[in-house]
Coordinates of N, CA and C in Angstrom, one line a residue:
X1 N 31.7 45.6 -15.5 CA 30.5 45.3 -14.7 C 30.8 45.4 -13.2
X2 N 30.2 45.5 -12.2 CA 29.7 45.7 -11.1 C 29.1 44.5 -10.0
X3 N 29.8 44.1 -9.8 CA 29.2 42.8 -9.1 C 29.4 42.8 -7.3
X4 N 28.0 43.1 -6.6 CA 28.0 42.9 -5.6 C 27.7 41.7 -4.6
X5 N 29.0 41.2 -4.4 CA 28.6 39.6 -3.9 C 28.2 39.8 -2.3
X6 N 27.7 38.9 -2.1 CA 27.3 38.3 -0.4 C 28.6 37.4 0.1
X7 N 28.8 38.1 1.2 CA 29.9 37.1 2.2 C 29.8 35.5 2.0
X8 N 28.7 35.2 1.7 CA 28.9 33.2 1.3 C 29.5 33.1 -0.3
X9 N 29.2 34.0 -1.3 CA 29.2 34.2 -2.6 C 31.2 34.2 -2.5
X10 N 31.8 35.4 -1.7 CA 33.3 35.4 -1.2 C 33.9 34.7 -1.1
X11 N 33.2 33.6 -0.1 CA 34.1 32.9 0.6 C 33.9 31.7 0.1
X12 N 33.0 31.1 -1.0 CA 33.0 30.1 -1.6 C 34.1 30.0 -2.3
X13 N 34.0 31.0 -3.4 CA 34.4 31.1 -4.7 C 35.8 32.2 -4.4
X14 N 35.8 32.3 -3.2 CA 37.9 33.1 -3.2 C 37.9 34.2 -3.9
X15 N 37.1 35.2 -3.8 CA 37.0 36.2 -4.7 C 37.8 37.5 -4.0
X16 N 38.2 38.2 -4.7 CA 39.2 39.7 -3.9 C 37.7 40.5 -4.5
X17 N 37.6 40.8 -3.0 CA 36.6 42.1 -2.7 C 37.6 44.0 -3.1
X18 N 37.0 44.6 -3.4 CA 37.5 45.2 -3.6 C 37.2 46.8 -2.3
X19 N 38.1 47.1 -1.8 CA 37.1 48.2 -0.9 C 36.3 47.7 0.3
X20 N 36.8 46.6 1.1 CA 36.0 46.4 2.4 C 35.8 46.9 3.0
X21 N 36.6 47.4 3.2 CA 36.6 48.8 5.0 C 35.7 50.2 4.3
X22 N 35.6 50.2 3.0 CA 34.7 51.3 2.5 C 32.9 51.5 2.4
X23 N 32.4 52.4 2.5 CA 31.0 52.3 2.5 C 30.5 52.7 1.1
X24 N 30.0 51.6 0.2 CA 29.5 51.7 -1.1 C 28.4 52.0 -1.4
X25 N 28.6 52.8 -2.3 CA 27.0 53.0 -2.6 C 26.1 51.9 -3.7
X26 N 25.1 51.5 -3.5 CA 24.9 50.1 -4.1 C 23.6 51.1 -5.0
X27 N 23.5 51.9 -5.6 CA 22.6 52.5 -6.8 C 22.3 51.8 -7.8
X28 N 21.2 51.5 -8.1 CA 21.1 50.4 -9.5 C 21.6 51.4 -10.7
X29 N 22.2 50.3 -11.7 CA 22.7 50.4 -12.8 C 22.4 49.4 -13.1
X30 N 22.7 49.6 -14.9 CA 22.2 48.4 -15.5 C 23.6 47.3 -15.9
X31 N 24.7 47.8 -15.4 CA 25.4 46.9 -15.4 C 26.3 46.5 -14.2
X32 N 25.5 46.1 -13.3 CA 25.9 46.0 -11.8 C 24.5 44.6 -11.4
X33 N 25.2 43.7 -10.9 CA 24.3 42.5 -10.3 C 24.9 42.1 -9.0
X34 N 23.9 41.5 -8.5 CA 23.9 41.5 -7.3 C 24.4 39.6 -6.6
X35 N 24.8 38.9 -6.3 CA 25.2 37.4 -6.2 C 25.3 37.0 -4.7
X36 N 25.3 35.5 -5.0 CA 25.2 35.3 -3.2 C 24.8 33.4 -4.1
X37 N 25.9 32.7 -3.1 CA 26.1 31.3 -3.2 C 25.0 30.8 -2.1
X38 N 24.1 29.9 -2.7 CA 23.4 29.0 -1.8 C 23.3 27.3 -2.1
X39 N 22.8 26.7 -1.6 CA 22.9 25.0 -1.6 C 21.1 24.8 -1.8
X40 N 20.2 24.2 -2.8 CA 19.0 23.4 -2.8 C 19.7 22.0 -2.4
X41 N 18.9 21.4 -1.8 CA 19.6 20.4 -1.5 C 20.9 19.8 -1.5
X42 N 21.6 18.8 -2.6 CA 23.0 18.9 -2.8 C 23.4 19.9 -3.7
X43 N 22.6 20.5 -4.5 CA 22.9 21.4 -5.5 C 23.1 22.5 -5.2
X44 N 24.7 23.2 -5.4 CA 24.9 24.5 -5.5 C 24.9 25.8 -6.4
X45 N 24.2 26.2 -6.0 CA 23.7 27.5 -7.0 C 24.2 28.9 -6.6
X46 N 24.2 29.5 -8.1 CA 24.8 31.2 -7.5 C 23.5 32.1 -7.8
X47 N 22.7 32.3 -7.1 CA 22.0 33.4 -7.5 C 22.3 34.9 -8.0
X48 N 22.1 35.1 -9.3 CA 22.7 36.6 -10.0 C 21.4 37.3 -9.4
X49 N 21.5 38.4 -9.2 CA 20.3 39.3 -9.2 C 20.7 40.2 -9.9
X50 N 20.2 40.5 -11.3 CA 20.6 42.5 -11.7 C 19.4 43.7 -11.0
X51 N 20.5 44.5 -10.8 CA 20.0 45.3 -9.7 C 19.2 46.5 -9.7
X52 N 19.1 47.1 -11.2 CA 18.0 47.6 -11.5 C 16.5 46.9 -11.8
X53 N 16.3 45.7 -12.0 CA 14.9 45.0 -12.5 C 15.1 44.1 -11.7
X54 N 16.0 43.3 -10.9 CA 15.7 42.3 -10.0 C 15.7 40.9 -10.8
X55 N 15.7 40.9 -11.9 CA 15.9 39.9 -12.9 C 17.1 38.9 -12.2
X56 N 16.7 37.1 -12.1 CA 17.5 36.6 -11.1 C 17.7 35.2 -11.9
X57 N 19.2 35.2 -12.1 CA 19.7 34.1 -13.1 C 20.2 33.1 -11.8
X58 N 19.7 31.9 -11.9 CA 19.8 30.6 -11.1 C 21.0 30.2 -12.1
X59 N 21.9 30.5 -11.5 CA 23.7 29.2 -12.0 C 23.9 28.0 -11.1
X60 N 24.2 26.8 -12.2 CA 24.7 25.9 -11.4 C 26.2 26.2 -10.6
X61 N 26.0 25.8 -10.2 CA 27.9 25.8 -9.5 C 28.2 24.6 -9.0
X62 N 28.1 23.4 -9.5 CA 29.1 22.4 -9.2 C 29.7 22.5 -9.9
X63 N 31.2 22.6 -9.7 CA 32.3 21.8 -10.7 C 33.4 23.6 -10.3
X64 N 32.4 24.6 -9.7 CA 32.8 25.8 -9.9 C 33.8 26.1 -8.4
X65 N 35.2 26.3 -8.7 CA 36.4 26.1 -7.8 C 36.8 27.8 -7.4
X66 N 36.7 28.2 -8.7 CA 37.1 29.7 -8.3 C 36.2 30.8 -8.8
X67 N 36.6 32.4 -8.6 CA 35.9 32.8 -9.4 C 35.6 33.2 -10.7
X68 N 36.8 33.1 -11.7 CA 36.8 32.5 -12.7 C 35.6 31.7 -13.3
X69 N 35.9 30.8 -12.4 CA 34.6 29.5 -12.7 C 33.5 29.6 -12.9
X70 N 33.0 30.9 -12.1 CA 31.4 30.7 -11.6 C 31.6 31.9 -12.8
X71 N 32.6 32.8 -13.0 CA 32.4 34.3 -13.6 C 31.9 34.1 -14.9
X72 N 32.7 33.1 -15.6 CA 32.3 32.5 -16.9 C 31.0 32.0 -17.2
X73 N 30.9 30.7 -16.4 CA 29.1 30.9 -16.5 C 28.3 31.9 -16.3
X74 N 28.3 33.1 -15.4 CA 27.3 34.1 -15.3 C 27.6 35.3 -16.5
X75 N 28.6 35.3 -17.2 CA 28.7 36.1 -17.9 C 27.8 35.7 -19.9
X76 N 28.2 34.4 -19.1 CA 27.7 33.1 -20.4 C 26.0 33.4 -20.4
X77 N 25.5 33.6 -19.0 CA 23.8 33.5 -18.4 C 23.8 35.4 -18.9
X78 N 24.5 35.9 -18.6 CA 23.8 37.2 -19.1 C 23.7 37.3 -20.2
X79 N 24.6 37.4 -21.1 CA 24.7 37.2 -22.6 C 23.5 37.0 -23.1
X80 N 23.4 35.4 -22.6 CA 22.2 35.3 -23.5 C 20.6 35.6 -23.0
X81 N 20.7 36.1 -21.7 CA 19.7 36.9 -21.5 C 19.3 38.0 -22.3
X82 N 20.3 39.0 -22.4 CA 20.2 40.1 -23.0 C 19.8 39.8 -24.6
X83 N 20.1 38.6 -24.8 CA 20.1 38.7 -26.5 C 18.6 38.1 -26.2
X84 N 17.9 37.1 -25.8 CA 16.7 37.2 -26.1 C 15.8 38.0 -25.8
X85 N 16.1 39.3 -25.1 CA 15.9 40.3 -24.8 C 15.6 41.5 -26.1
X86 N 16.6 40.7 -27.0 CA 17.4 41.6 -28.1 C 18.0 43.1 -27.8
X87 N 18.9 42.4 -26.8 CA 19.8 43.7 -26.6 C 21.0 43.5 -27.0
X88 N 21.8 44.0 -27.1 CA 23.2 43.6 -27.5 C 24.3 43.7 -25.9
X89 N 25.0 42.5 -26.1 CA 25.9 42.1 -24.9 C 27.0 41.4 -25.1
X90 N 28.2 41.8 -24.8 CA 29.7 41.7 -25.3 C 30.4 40.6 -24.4
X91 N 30.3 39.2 -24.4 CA 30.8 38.8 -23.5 C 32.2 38.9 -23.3
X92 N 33.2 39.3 -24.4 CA 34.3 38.9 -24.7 C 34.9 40.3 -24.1
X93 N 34.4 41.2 -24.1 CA 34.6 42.6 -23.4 C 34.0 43.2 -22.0
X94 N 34.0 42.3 -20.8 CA 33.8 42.5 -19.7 C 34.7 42.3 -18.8
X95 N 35.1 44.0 -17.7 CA 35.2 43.7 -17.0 C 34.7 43.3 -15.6
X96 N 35.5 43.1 -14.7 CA 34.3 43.4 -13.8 C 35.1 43.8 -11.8
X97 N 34.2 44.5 -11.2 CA 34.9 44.5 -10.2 C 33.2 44.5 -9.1
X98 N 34.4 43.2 -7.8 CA 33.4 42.9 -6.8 C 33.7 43.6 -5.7
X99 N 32.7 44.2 -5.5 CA 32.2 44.8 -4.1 C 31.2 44.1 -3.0
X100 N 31.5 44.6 -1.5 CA 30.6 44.0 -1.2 C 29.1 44.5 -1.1
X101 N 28.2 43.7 -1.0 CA 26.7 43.8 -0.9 C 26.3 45.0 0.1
X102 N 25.4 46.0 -0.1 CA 25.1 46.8 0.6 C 24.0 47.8 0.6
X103 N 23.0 47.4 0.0 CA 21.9 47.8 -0.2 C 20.9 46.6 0.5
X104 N 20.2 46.8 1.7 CA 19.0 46.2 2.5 C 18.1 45.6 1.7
X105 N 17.7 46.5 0.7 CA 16.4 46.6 -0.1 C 17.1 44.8 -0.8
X106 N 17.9 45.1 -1.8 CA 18.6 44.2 -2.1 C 18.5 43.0 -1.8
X107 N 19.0 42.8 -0.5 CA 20.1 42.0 0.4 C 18.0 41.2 1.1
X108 N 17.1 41.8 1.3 CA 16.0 41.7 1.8 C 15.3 41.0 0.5
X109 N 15.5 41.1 -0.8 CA 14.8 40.7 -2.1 C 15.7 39.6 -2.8
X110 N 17.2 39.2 -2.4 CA 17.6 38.0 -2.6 C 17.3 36.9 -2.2
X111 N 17.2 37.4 0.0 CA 16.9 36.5 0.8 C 15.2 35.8 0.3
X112 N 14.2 36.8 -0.1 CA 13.3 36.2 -0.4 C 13.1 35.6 -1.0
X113 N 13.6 35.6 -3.0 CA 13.9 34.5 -3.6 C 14.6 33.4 -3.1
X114 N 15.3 33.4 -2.2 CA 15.8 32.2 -2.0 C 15.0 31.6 -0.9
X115 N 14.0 32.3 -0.2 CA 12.9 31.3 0.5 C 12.1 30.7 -0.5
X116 N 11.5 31.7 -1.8 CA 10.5 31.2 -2.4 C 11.7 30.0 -3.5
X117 N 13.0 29.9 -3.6 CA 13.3 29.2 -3.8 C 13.5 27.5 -3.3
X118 N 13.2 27.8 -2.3 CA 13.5 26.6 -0.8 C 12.5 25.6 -1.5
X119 N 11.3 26.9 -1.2 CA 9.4 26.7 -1.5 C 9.7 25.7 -2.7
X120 N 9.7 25.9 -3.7 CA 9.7 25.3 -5.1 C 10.8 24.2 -5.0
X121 N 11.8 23.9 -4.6 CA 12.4 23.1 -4.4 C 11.6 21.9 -3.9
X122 N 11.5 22.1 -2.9 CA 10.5 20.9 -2.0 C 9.4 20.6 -2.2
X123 N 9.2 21.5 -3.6 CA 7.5 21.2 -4.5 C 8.1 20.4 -5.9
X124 N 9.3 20.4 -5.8 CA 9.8 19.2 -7.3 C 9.9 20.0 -8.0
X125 N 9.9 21.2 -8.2 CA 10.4 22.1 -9.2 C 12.1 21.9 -9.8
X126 N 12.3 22.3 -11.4 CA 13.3 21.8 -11.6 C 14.2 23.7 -11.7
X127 N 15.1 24.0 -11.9 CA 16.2 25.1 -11.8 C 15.3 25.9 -12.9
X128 N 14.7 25.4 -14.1 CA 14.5 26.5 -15.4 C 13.1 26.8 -15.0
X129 N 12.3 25.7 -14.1 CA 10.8 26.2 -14.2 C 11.0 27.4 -12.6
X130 N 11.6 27.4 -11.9 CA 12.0 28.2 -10.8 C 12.7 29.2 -11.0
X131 N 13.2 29.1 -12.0 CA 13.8 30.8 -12.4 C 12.5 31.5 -13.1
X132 N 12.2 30.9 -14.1 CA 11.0 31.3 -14.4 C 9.8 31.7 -13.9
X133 N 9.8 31.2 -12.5 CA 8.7 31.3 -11.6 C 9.1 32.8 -10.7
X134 N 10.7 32.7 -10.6 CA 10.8 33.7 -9.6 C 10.7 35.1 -10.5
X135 N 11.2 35.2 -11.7 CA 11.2 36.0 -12.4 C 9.7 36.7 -12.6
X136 N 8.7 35.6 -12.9 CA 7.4 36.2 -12.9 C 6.6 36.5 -11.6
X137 N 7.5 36.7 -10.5 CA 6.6 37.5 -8.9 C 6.7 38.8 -9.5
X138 N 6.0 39.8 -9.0 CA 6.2 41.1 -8.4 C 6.5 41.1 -7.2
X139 N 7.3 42.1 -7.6 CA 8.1 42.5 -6.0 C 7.7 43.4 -6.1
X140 N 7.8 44.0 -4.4 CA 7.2 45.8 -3.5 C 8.4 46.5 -4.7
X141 N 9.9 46.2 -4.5 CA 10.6 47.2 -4.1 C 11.0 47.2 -5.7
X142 N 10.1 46.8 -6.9 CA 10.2 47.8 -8.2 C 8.5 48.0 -8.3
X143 N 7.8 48.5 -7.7 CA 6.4 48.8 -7.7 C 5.4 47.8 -8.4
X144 N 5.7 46.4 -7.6 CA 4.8 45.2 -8.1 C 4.9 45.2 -9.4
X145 N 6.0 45.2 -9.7 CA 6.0 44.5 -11.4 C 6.7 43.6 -11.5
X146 N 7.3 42.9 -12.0 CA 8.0 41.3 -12.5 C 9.3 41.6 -13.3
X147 N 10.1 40.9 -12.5 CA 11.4 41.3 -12.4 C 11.6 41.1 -14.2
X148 N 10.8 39.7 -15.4 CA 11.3 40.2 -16.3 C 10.5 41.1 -17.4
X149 N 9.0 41.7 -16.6 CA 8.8 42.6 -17.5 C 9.4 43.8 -17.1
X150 N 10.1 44.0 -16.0 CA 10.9 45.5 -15.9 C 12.4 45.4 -16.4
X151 N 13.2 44.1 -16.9 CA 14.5 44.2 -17.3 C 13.6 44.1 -18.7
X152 N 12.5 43.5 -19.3 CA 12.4 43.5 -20.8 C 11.9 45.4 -21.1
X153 N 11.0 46.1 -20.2 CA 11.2 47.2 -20.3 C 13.0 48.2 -20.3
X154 N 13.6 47.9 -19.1 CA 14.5 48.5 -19.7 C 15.5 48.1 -21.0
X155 N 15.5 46.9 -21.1 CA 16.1 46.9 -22.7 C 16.2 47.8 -23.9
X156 N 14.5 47.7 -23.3 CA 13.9 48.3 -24.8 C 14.1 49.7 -24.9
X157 N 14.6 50.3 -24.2 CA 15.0 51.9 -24.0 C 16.2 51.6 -23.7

């Protein structure tokens, strides 16, 4: 797997970037997500983004020291995504290498979930009804469709 983290997502969690000084090409695939460490109030969260459908898995991250830490649960969060999806997903067979973030479009559709995440926070929303909420926007930049009717589309093909 493919994981492009955000400079806070790095420097939280101690992660070896791979290729700094290089210019990546950040093309969706379906096994490439996109991450970035933020704070709702005391609560630290890792936002997953996968980068073909925009599909955006909210992880807790207290208790989470390294990357190891946080890797396990997000590998744990895709899994069983994919499987109610009914796709099939190997947790036990992943590797993975992080790169840094570099796609605008991206980097522009995280930062806004995480305003419309702010939003919902300070409306008493809890972590599952807010993923659920962000999951069901349309966004411009997959042609106003909803991040999980276009990852339950690609499954299915």
């Amino acid at each position: 797997m493919i994981l492009h983290a955000s400079a806070a997502f790095v420097k939280r969690f101690k992660c070896d970037v791979t290729g700094v000084d290089k210019a990546w090409s950040q093309s969706p695939r379906m096994d490439a997500w996109s991450s970035h460490h933020v704070r709702l109030g005391t609560t630290p969260l890792v936002l997953a983004m996968h980068d073909m459908s925009l599909y955006t898995l909210l992880i807790p991250a207290k208790g989470a020291r390294t990357f190891a830490d946080v890797w396990m649960r997000m590998v744990g969060r895709i899994c069983e995504t994919w499987w109610q999806h009914g796709a099939e997903f190997d947790p036990n067979n992943q590797a993975v290498i992080v790169l840094p973030r570099s796609d605008r479009r991206r980097i522009g559709s995280m930062n806004e979930m995480v305003h419309h995440l702010r939003w919902m926070h300070s409306d008493g929303c809890d972590l599952i009804e807010m993923e659920h909420r962000i999951n069901q926007t349309p966004l411009r930049t997959i042609s106003y469709n909803s991040p999980a009717r276009k990852l339950a589309e690609l499954l299915k093909g």
